Amino acid sequence: MKRALGVCYYPEHWPREMWEADAAEMAAAGLTWVRIGEFAWSRIETAPDVFDWGWLDDAVDVLKGAGLKVIMGTPTATPPRWMLTKHPDMLAYDAEGRPRGFGSRRHYCFSHDGYREEGRRIAELFAERYGDKVNAWQTDNEYECHDTAISYSPAAKVAFQEWCAQRYQSPDALNRAWGNVFWSMDYADFDDIDLPNLTVTDPNPAHVLAFRRFSSDQVVRFNRVQCDAIRRHSEAPIIHNFMGRITAFDHYDVSADLDVTSWDSYPLGFLMDRNDAPEDFKTAFARQGDPDFQAFHHDLYRTCGAVREDAAIKDGRWWVMEQQPGPVNWAPWNPAPLPGMVRLWAWEAFAHGAEAVLYFRWRQAPFAQEQQHAGLKRPDNAPAPGMDEAKAVAREIEALPEVGTARSDVALIFDYDSAYAWEAQPQGRDFDYFHLAYETYRALRAAGLSIDILPADRQEYSGYKMIFAPGLLSLDDARLKALSGSGAMVIMGPRAGLKTDELSINVPLGPSLPGVDAAVTHTESLPPSHPMPLADGGAIWKWFEHLEGGAEVLEATAAGLPAMVGSGPFSYLAGWLEPDALARLVAKYAAAAGLETLVLPEGLRVRDTDTHRFWFNYAPVALEFEGRVFEPGAVLWEAL
Ligand code: GAL
């Protein structure tokens, strides 16, 4: 498949006289896709049931006339001001119980029936009008952006009570599942259940977990209503643009209603805004981004893109819907990318299987919230620095052979339900599930391995040689059977299989892995002052579990406590490994699984497809590796 480039465009921001020239220039730059419409509700439906479609019809015609393919966004991320007058109770509420105001975007509550119906109505109107004209759809824009998936509104409370009634069937069953005998928290009626905010001290973690599952289901439902409406009138693929490092809802579940997944990749914004790396790392990668962060999400969303068709992971359909083209406006610091990175980021996405990469945005807007956000063009219409790099990628796509689909021997299980559980009950300031999974991913990548990220509920896991499953909330028999039948070496833990599905401690004590006589008797979270050195090098930090049982000890602490045990396909890791220990473990297990590893210098990364190996240098300096020199921003590929 030929990979494609595109751009996000807002015709409503620019005089009509500019549109033809813009479209022609996009096409001449080698862009083939253009996304429009997703924030334009107030200019389409100017008052309730008063429509002005003319300009959007015109914009679609102009863009298509220039040979571009159009992605139409449903505009539900930006309900116009009149919508609030119509539905005064549609606002999302924050955890402090305050409604979130009008004047930016995403101010709706996913549980508001009236607003969900408005979303269906406008999606249906869009689809009726453009169903056979546009080439793809985007639903809404970035669910959860600005912390909006979890709402503590009155509408959410009623919907949560209904959700609980459905799930637990009787208040007694709910009380038993949550352990509400504790602190006299029993409910006599579903109508008495509040949302788990504004409590005096910690709410019951099982209550929080239920609310998180509910909140995720509300996002799925909101999205599904729009997908169904669009499908009634259009055969064009439906996409949503997810974000980076988001655990507020289950992306696999939302993806089950999409034809293609996509995500919005802002490497520099993410490094500054949502990365736990040490300051010297952030300094080194300030203009390039974290060398593993984009790859992690590419791999995650490739899997999401395989959910609906139940396709092989390597064939998952996914895009980068928004790609950073220069400095953004929203992170604590907003540096400009190092020359070459705007090109590198696109090639990295293609190497992970992206069908298309769209830059955000065409021209920098001189007004409103994002006026400091770069585009491919400056506000005065001159090209911005990103433009030449985008054009270079477009030329390279033309000249290159097809890159083939992704291929991985190694898998990492990433599970949203577990994220909710450990966010509800971290038991230590540093226990962050995303971080735990991400550090494992980083160690695998640093060893030159290509990785698939998998959900925790697959029927089968065959085809992999090594599977890592850190932090899985619960392990049922079906899951264990699927894993043990995969033929892979499976490394579980820390904190895997120790709880029930309702976040109580398993008795008998977990993890109860088949053939592994080991139980976790008690756990500790470790302050930074208390790492636990391992006998064979490196250390455990943040989290440690005390094991009993006769299982073979595979790793021990310097003080002689078992730190990893196992037999057969299963090993159980009883602590959070710091990076050196993790690197050692990955090399040891990869060798045992017959996988070739590399010891890549910081910043150099590889990704294999079934036809090519790609090399990327994220470091700010030239790197030498195995006799080759990689300049900063270098992208190299070689046939396998
Ligand atoms: C994304 C969003 C875009 C724009 C962009 C700025 O999160 O989808 O609409 O705000 O960030 O970087």
XYZ file of C-alpha atoms and ligand atoms in Angstrom:
652
model
C 0.000 0.000 0.000
C 1.209 3.519 -0.803
C 1.278 5.699 2.296
C -0.366 9.129 2.105
C -0.024 12.616 3.545
C -2.668 15.178 4.313
C -3.567 18.230 6.345
C -6.259 19.629 8.646
C -7.957 22.672 7.172
C -10.502 25.195 8.434
C -12.062 26.922 5.425
C -14.345 28.850 7.803
C -11.270 30.654 9.176
C -10.245 32.144 5.833
C -11.791 34.375 3.179
C -13.476 32.466 0.344
C -10.972 34.010 -2.093
C -8.169 31.947 -0.578
C -9.721 28.482 -0.847
C -8.847 27.636 -4.475
C -5.235 28.659 -4.033
C -5.032 26.734 -0.766
C -6.424 23.579 -2.348
C -4.129 23.832 -5.345
C -1.127 24.388 -3.116
C -2.011 21.371 -0.941
C -2.214 19.160 -3.999
C 1.034 20.561 -5.412
C 2.760 19.850 -2.089
C 1.858 16.181 -2.493
C -0.899 16.111 0.125
C -3.819 13.880 -0.775
C -6.134 14.065 2.259
C -7.750 17.090 3.869
C -9.836 17.033 7.062
C -12.479 19.699 7.567
C -15.636 20.514 9.487
C -15.010 19.251 13.008
C -15.367 22.579 14.813
C -17.740 24.391 12.450
C -21.159 23.778 14.030
C -21.958 27.443 14.772
C -21.426 28.367 11.115
C -23.470 25.449 9.768
C -26.439 25.526 12.119
C -26.461 29.198 12.962
C -29.478 28.877 15.279
C -31.540 25.810 16.207
C -32.738 24.285 12.906
C -31.435 27.230 10.870
C -28.816 25.981 8.453
C -26.199 27.523 6.225
C -24.745 24.596 4.277
C -23.721 26.662 1.259
C -20.188 27.473 2.340
C -19.413 23.888 3.377
C -20.824 22.506 0.095
C -18.598 24.991 -1.654
C -15.519 24.065 0.395
C -16.018 20.345 -0.304
C -16.339 21.097 -4.026
C -13.227 23.267 -4.083
C -11.102 20.677 -2.248
C -12.388 17.760 -4.279
C -11.986 19.820 -7.429
C -8.284 20.060 -6.665
C -8.109 16.261 -6.482
C -8.002 16.057 -2.686
C -9.831 13.435 -0.635
C -11.999 14.881 2.115
C -12.453 13.678 5.687
C -15.515 15.293 7.214
C -15.605 15.709 10.974
C -18.870 15.724 12.897
C -18.803 18.977 14.889
C -19.926 17.656 18.268
C -16.766 18.654 20.161
C -17.887 22.285 19.861
C -21.573 22.717 20.659
C -22.554 26.315 19.770
C -23.761 28.763 22.407
C -27.423 28.313 21.447
C -27.116 24.636 22.372
C -26.627 25.638 26.008
C -29.763 27.725 25.944
C -31.591 24.731 24.528
C -30.016 22.254 27.003
C -28.901 24.245 30.061
C -28.035 21.019 31.908
C -25.791 19.520 29.218
C -22.493 20.673 30.722
C -19.876 18.287 32.066
C -19.039 18.735 35.780
C -15.555 18.503 37.262
C -14.664 16.438 40.325
C -15.233 19.481 42.539
C -18.844 19.475 41.404
C -18.577 22.588 39.219
C -20.105 22.834 35.738
C -17.513 23.443 33.029
C -18.277 26.657 31.202
C -18.810 27.728 27.607
C -16.023 29.617 25.832
C -13.631 26.939 24.655
C -14.700 23.422 23.608
C -15.738 19.947 24.794
C -18.141 21.351 27.393
C -20.686 18.561 27.072
C -21.417 15.625 29.349
C -21.357 12.221 27.627
C -24.313 11.133 29.761
C -26.684 13.896 28.702
C -29.400 12.198 26.647
C -30.451 15.445 24.969
C -26.951 16.260 23.805
C -26.264 12.714 22.615
C -29.413 13.042 20.522
C -28.175 16.406 19.163
C -24.986 14.574 18.178
C -26.968 11.923 16.346
C -29.067 14.561 14.624
C -26.145 16.610 13.329
C -24.156 13.512 12.340
C -27.158 12.254 10.420
C -27.610 15.596 8.660
C -23.940 15.652 7.705
C -24.098 12.084 6.453
C -27.270 12.683 4.410
C -25.687 15.663 2.759
C -22.123 14.459 2.220
C -22.510 10.676 2.503
C -21.479 9.932 -1.036
C -19.215 12.937 -1.493
C -16.616 12.613 1.229
C -13.948 9.916 1.445
C -13.909 9.377 5.211
C -15.544 10.550 8.426
C -14.203 11.624 11.769
C -16.535 11.404 14.775
C -16.284 14.346 17.196
C -12.695 15.288 18.111
C -10.385 13.722 20.688
C -12.678 12.169 23.286
C -11.295 13.027 26.749
C -9.241 16.009 25.540
C -9.145 18.555 28.404
C -10.234 15.836 30.896
C -13.750 15.551 29.593
C -14.574 11.837 29.562
C -15.299 11.728 33.287
C -18.117 13.995 34.343
C -19.744 14.381 37.750
C -22.902 16.026 36.445
C -26.473 15.345 37.596
C -27.033 13.569 34.245
C -24.017 11.347 34.903
C -25.334 10.461 38.345
C -28.687 9.229 37.045
C -27.024 7.333 34.206
C -24.553 5.751 36.636
C -27.373 4.547 38.875
C -28.989 2.903 35.836
C -25.665 1.382 34.813
C -25.208 -0.068 38.322
C -28.731 -1.497 38.278
C -27.955 -3.212 34.967
C -24.602 -4.597 36.079
C -25.430 -5.717 39.611
C -29.181 -6.381 39.330
C -29.806 -5.845 43.066
C -28.447 -3.424 45.671
C -27.428 -6.457 47.741
C -25.296 -7.818 44.947
C -23.672 -4.413 44.524
C -23.040 -4.147 48.259
C -21.376 -7.572 48.252
C -19.294 -6.834 45.154
C -18.015 -3.537 46.514
C -17.665 -4.644 50.156
C -20.056 -1.965 51.383
C -20.381 -3.569 54.801
C -17.163 -1.656 55.467
C -17.891 1.770 57.040
C -21.669 1.176 56.776
C -21.706 2.069 53.091
C -24.571 -0.305 52.191
C -27.194 0.960 49.746
C -30.841 0.009 49.947
C -31.692 1.419 46.532
C -29.795 2.155 43.313
C -31.262 5.688 43.418
C -29.226 6.372 46.561
C -25.864 5.872 44.874
C -23.808 9.022 44.433
C -20.830 9.538 42.174
C -17.495 8.885 43.920
C -16.478 12.547 44.281
C -16.700 14.985 47.188
C -16.422 12.198 49.786
C -14.775 13.032 53.111
C -11.851 10.684 52.568
C -11.168 8.038 49.903
C -14.270 6.678 48.239
C -14.480 2.889 48.011
C -12.044 1.889 45.203
C -14.635 -0.569 43.865
C -17.078 2.342 43.539
C -14.438 4.352 41.662
C -13.659 1.391 39.392
C -17.347 0.956 38.589
C -17.648 4.677 37.829
C -14.618 4.525 35.528
C -16.071 1.548 33.653
C -19.369 3.382 33.399
C -17.660 6.548 32.116
C -15.908 4.541 29.427
C -19.173 2.939 28.370
C -20.711 6.405 28.023
C -17.990 7.413 25.546
C -18.567 4.211 23.582
C -22.300 4.880 23.480
C -21.899 8.512 22.414
C -19.580 7.507 19.591
C -21.709 4.557 18.493
C -24.799 6.707 18.035
C -22.880 8.860 15.545
C -21.338 5.882 13.747
C -24.769 4.300 13.300
C -26.200 7.572 11.988
C -23.363 7.981 9.485
C -23.534 4.362 8.297
C -27.196 4.794 7.400
C -26.140 7.195 4.637
C -22.506 6.580 3.783
C -20.086 3.807 3.042
C -17.003 5.917 3.670
C -14.823 4.676 6.543
C -15.437 6.131 10.000
C -12.464 7.242 12.079
C -11.954 8.885 15.446
C -8.811 10.780 16.421
C -7.576 9.475 19.783
C -4.863 11.119 21.872
C -1.622 10.209 23.629
C -1.386 8.739 27.142
C -5.112 8.580 27.761
C -6.570 5.958 30.078
C -9.934 7.611 30.764
C -11.867 5.240 28.498
C -11.353 1.937 26.735
C -9.982 2.682 23.298
C -10.432 -0.924 22.151
C -14.144 -0.677 22.939
C -14.604 2.602 21.055
C -12.581 1.186 18.160
C -15.012 -1.704 17.791
C -17.366 0.823 16.137
C -14.743 2.425 13.878
C -13.414 1.325 10.496
C -10.038 2.966 11.022
C -8.454 4.379 14.169
C -6.211 7.404 14.306
C -4.410 9.471 16.870
C -3.029 12.973 17.177
C 0.735 12.995 17.563
C 2.398 16.009 19.193
C 5.846 14.668 20.156
C 7.204 17.877 21.696
C 4.003 18.858 23.461
C 3.719 15.350 24.939
C 7.321 15.323 26.153
C 6.786 18.587 28.028
C 3.245 17.938 29.156
C 2.739 14.243 29.950
C 6.030 12.436 30.355
C 7.502 11.204 33.646
C 11.069 11.091 32.328
C 13.848 12.811 34.280
C 14.701 16.423 33.459
C 18.006 15.626 31.703
C 16.118 13.311 29.334
C 13.605 16.054 28.613
C 16.449 18.456 27.947
C 18.114 16.064 25.493
C 14.885 15.361 23.588
C 13.166 18.766 23.870
C 13.200 19.362 20.084
C 12.713 15.756 18.959
C 10.295 14.191 21.422
C 10.590 11.003 23.458
C 11.952 8.342 21.050
C 9.409 5.745 22.261
C 6.249 7.738 22.931
C 5.053 8.015 19.335
C 5.950 4.387 18.600
C 4.002 3.165 21.646
C 0.853 4.887 20.416
C 1.383 3.848 16.803
C 1.484 0.249 17.995
C -1.476 0.699 20.334
C -3.683 2.254 17.671
C -2.667 -0.290 15.019
C -4.180 -2.888 17.341
C -7.261 -0.734 17.916
C -7.568 -0.535 14.125
C -7.769 -4.326 13.962
C -10.595 -4.665 16.509
C -13.630 -4.086 14.299
C -12.712 -6.497 11.522
C -11.033 -8.847 13.998
C -8.070 -8.578 11.633
C -4.502 -9.626 12.306
C -2.773 -6.923 14.346
C -0.281 -6.300 11.555
C -3.167 -5.355 9.271
C -4.852 -2.982 11.725
C -6.000 0.158 9.874
C -4.837 3.354 11.501
C -3.681 6.892 10.738
C -2.057 9.855 12.361
C -4.892 12.360 12.027
C -2.911 15.293 13.421
C 0.865 15.574 13.274
C 2.788 18.383 14.953
C 4.318 20.599 12.241
C 6.202 23.127 14.435
C 5.772 24.624 17.935
C 2.397 24.010 19.599
C 0.685 26.412 21.998
C -0.492 24.212 24.866
C 2.457 22.604 26.662
C 4.364 24.221 29.564
C 7.149 25.004 27.041
C 6.719 24.923 23.287
C 10.050 24.592 21.488
C 10.408 24.270 17.722
C 11.321 20.860 16.289
C 14.886 20.159 15.272
C 15.203 20.315 11.467
C 14.307 16.879 10.114
C 11.879 15.841 12.841
C 8.705 16.822 10.974
C 9.877 14.395 8.296
C 11.069 11.738 10.743
C 7.774 11.605 12.661
C 5.862 10.881 9.446
C 8.219 8.102 8.380
C 8.127 6.557 11.803
C 4.327 6.368 11.587
C 4.561 4.709 8.166
C 7.082 2.210 9.493
C 4.559 1.225 12.164
C 1.860 0.752 9.537
C 0.048 4.117 9.306
C -1.934 4.514 6.100
C -1.880 8.299 6.269
C -0.332 11.154 8.233
C -2.090 14.538 8.281
C -0.340 17.641 9.512
C -2.210 19.910 11.898
C -2.838 22.504 10.528
C -2.594 24.058 7.071
C -2.192 27.719 8.082
C -1.519 29.167 11.528
C -4.593 31.121 12.665
C -3.867 34.710 13.672
C -6.752 34.729 16.187
C -8.135 32.883 19.227
C -6.707 30.162 21.456
C -4.292 28.522 19.026
C -2.788 31.590 17.372
C 0.690 30.557 18.608
C 0.308 27.057 17.119
C 2.356 26.495 13.965
C 0.882 25.260 10.700
C 2.524 24.273 7.439
C 1.966 27.925 6.504
C 2.461 31.082 8.519
C -0.432 33.449 9.283
C 0.838 35.714 6.464
C 0.528 32.752 4.075
C 4.260 32.241 3.580
C 5.454 28.656 4.053
C 6.450 27.757 7.615
C 9.541 25.592 8.254
C 7.460 22.382 8.409
C 6.287 22.784 4.801
C 9.534 21.743 3.127
C 9.761 18.649 5.281
C 6.191 17.646 4.488
C 6.959 18.087 0.791
C 10.095 15.961 1.165
C 8.045 13.132 2.685
C 5.521 13.401 -0.162
C 8.326 13.087 -2.749
C 9.855 10.143 -0.905
C 6.535 8.295 -0.756
C 6.314 8.606 -4.526
C 9.841 7.377 -5.113
C 9.879 4.521 -2.628
C 8.887 0.894 -2.798
C 6.020 -0.108 -0.538
C 7.163 -0.536 3.032
C 5.099 -3.616 3.881
C 3.015 -4.181 6.966
C 4.202 -4.331 10.523
C 5.700 -7.471 12.022
C 6.380 -8.215 15.696
C 7.579 -11.241 17.662
C 6.997 -9.555 20.991
C 3.761 -8.412 22.601
C 2.892 -6.175 25.513
C -0.574 -6.402 27.035
C -2.122 -3.000 27.710
C -5.450 -3.018 29.502
C -7.649 -0.004 30.257
C -9.540 -1.802 33.010
C -6.266 -2.289 34.873
C -5.465 1.392 34.408
C -8.790 2.330 36.052
C -8.115 -0.087 38.918
C -4.642 1.199 39.759
C -5.708 4.800 39.312
C -8.445 4.063 41.859
C -6.009 2.320 44.203
C -2.362 3.219 43.494
C -1.175 2.298 47.004
C 1.869 4.512 46.470
C 2.440 7.828 44.755
C 4.587 6.318 42.008
C 2.342 3.465 40.945
C 1.130 4.575 37.543
C -0.113 1.804 35.262
C 0.561 3.655 32.015
C 4.079 4.312 33.160
C 4.637 0.680 34.151
C 3.526 -0.565 30.735
C 5.366 2.222 28.940
C 8.670 1.514 30.693
C 8.389 -2.114 29.629
C 7.740 -0.981 26.072
C 10.732 1.359 26.200
C 13.047 -1.432 27.403
C 11.880 -3.709 24.578
C 12.420 -0.985 21.986
C 15.831 -0.103 23.356
C 16.735 -3.738 22.672
C 15.795 -3.246 19.003
C 12.584 -5.277 19.214
C 9.372 -4.521 17.323
C 6.301 -4.835 19.488
C 2.564 -5.407 19.212
C 0.373 -3.985 21.954
C -2.540 -6.260 22.780
C -5.757 -6.092 24.785
C -6.111 -8.432 27.763
C -9.158 -10.299 26.504
C -7.978 -11.930 23.293
C -9.095 -15.455 22.562
C -5.623 -16.411 21.423
C -2.121 -14.995 21.571
C -0.287 -17.288 19.190
C 2.440 -16.003 16.895
C 4.506 -14.310 19.606
C 7.696 -15.536 21.201
C 7.555 -13.347 24.271
C 4.626 -11.598 25.950
C 4.867 -9.089 28.801
C 1.815 -8.492 30.984
C 2.591 -6.038 33.798
C -0.105 -4.843 36.180
C -3.095 -6.883 34.996
C -5.985 -6.415 37.395
C -7.418 -9.913 37.231
C -6.582 -13.172 35.502
C -9.400 -15.534 34.743
C -8.988 -19.091 33.502
C -9.811 -18.205 29.902
C -7.105 -15.550 29.848
C -4.528 -17.878 31.360
C -5.448 -20.648 28.965
C -5.113 -18.342 25.959
C -1.721 -17.184 27.182
C -0.357 -20.603 28.071
C -1.477 -21.992 24.724
C 0.283 -19.249 22.791
C 3.689 -20.896 22.732
C 5.221 -17.655 24.009
C 7.184 -17.034 27.181
C 4.821 -14.984 29.332
C 6.204 -12.538 31.877
C 3.476 -11.472 34.293
C 3.619 -8.880 37.004
C 4.230 -6.968 39.051
C 0.724 -6.638 40.463
C -0.929 -9.093 38.087
C -3.751 -11.390 39.063
C -3.831 -10.344 42.692
C -7.391 -8.969 42.688
C -10.896 -9.884 41.706
C -12.648 -8.129 38.881
C -14.252 -5.892 41.541
C -10.919 -4.877 43.073
C -10.889 -7.030 46.205
C -7.918 -9.201 47.182
C -8.095 -12.717 45.742
C -8.301 -15.495 48.303
C -6.500 -17.888 47.846
C -3.817 -15.272 47.306
C -2.812 -14.636 43.677
C -1.406 -14.670 41.123
C -2.339 -18.405 40.858
C -0.451 -19.015 37.613
C -0.823 -22.583 36.347
C 2.168 -24.659 37.387
C 3.746 -21.864 39.433
C 3.569 -22.424 43.181
C 3.743 -18.815 44.312
C 1.453 -16.506 46.257
C 1.882 -12.834 47.077
C 1.546 -12.546 50.835
C 1.861 -8.779 51.055
C 2.947 -5.834 48.936
C 4.856 -2.635 49.594
C 5.166 0.606 47.704
C 8.706 1.935 47.974
C 9.643 5.573 48.471
C 12.485 6.755 46.174
C 14.819 6.441 49.166
C 14.254 2.649 49.364
C 15.222 0.821 46.151
C 15.920 -2.910 46.601
C 19.083 -4.060 44.788
C 18.880 -7.347 42.886
C 21.501 -10.071 43.299
C 22.294 -10.119 39.548
C 22.378 -6.356 38.991
C 19.999 -3.426 38.882
C 17.248 -2.886 41.407
C 13.560 -2.929 42.153
C 11.965 0.414 42.911
C 8.474 1.830 43.510
C 6.769 -1.522 44.203
C 7.662 -4.892 45.739
C 5.672 -8.039 46.510
C 6.608 -10.690 49.071
C 6.212 -14.217 47.715
C 5.759 -17.573 49.368
C 5.626 -21.042 47.807
C 7.960 -23.563 46.253
C 8.283 -22.097 42.744
C 11.747 -21.846 41.226
C 13.367 -18.498 42.001
C 14.583 -16.821 38.799
C 15.663 -13.506 40.301
C 16.327 -12.610 43.921
C 17.054 -9.420 45.784
C 20.549 -8.909 47.155
C 19.010 -9.615 50.560
C 17.805 -13.006 49.331
C 14.079 -12.418 48.796
C 12.506 -13.971 45.696
C 11.887 -11.267 43.077
C 10.902 -13.418 40.126
C 9.673 -16.988 40.040
C 8.338 -19.260 37.354
C 8.101 -22.456 35.473
C 6.860 -23.493 32.027
C 5.562 -20.600 29.963
C 4.841 -18.388 32.981
C 7.198 -16.203 34.975
C 6.016 -13.823 37.677
C 7.894 -10.623 38.391
C 7.317 -9.450 41.952
C 8.524 -5.879 41.659
C 8.811 -2.802 39.460
C 12.254 -2.961 37.819
C 14.270 0.194 37.315
C 15.568 0.607 33.735
C 18.924 -1.199 34.121
C 17.346 -4.266 35.666
C 14.572 -4.223 33.071
C 17.115 -4.028 30.223
C 18.970 -7.008 31.684
C 15.763 -9.012 32.024
C 14.619 -8.213 28.477
C 17.994 -9.324 27.051
C 17.919 -12.534 29.121
C 14.384 -13.504 28.130
C 14.788 -12.493 24.497
C 17.851 -14.728 24.235
C 15.892 -17.597 25.770
C 13.075 -16.990 23.271
C 15.542 -17.030 20.379
C 15.186 -13.331 19.576
C 18.082 -11.222 18.404
C 18.525 -8.025 20.403
C 20.587 -4.877 20.005
C 21.920 -2.506 22.626
C 20.850 0.731 20.973
C 22.303 4.052 22.072
C 19.786 6.424 23.666
C 17.794 8.020 20.864
C 18.441 5.446 18.139
C 15.487 3.199 17.400
C 14.530 0.542 14.844
C 11.217 -0.740 13.559
C 10.752 -3.755 11.294
C 8.090 -4.253 8.698
C 7.771 -7.471 6.749
C 9.936 -5.967 4.012
C 12.158 -3.293 5.575
C 14.057 -2.332 8.703
C 13.767 1.374 9.534
C 16.265 3.303 11.654
C 15.433 6.605 13.382
C 17.783 8.925 15.209
C 15.934 10.963 17.831
C 19.168 12.118 19.499
C 20.219 15.768 19.123
C 23.670 14.579 18.005
C 25.087 12.196 15.403
C 25.242 8.603 16.668
C 27.522 5.845 15.526
C 26.225 2.296 15.699
C 27.644 -0.858 14.156
C 29.899 1.141 11.849
C 27.174 3.476 10.606
C 26.700 7.149 11.402
C 23.204 8.487 11.982
C 22.854 12.257 11.797
C 20.286 13.939 14.105
C 16.838 13.408 12.586
C 18.139 10.644 10.295
C 15.669 8.143 8.833
C 17.260 5.151 7.098
C 15.644 2.071 5.695
C 17.002 -1.142 4.308
C 15.305 -4.137 2.747
C 15.169 -7.109 5.095
C -5.401 18.641 19.273
C -6.785 19.011 18.770
C -6.725 20.088 17.720
C -5.803 21.187 18.156
C -4.449 20.598 18.410
C -3.412 21.634 18.804
O -5.454 18.118 20.555
O -7.448 17.899 18.223
O -8.027 20.601 17.508
O -6.315 21.790 19.293
O -4.539 19.685 19.455
O -2.158 21.040 19.031
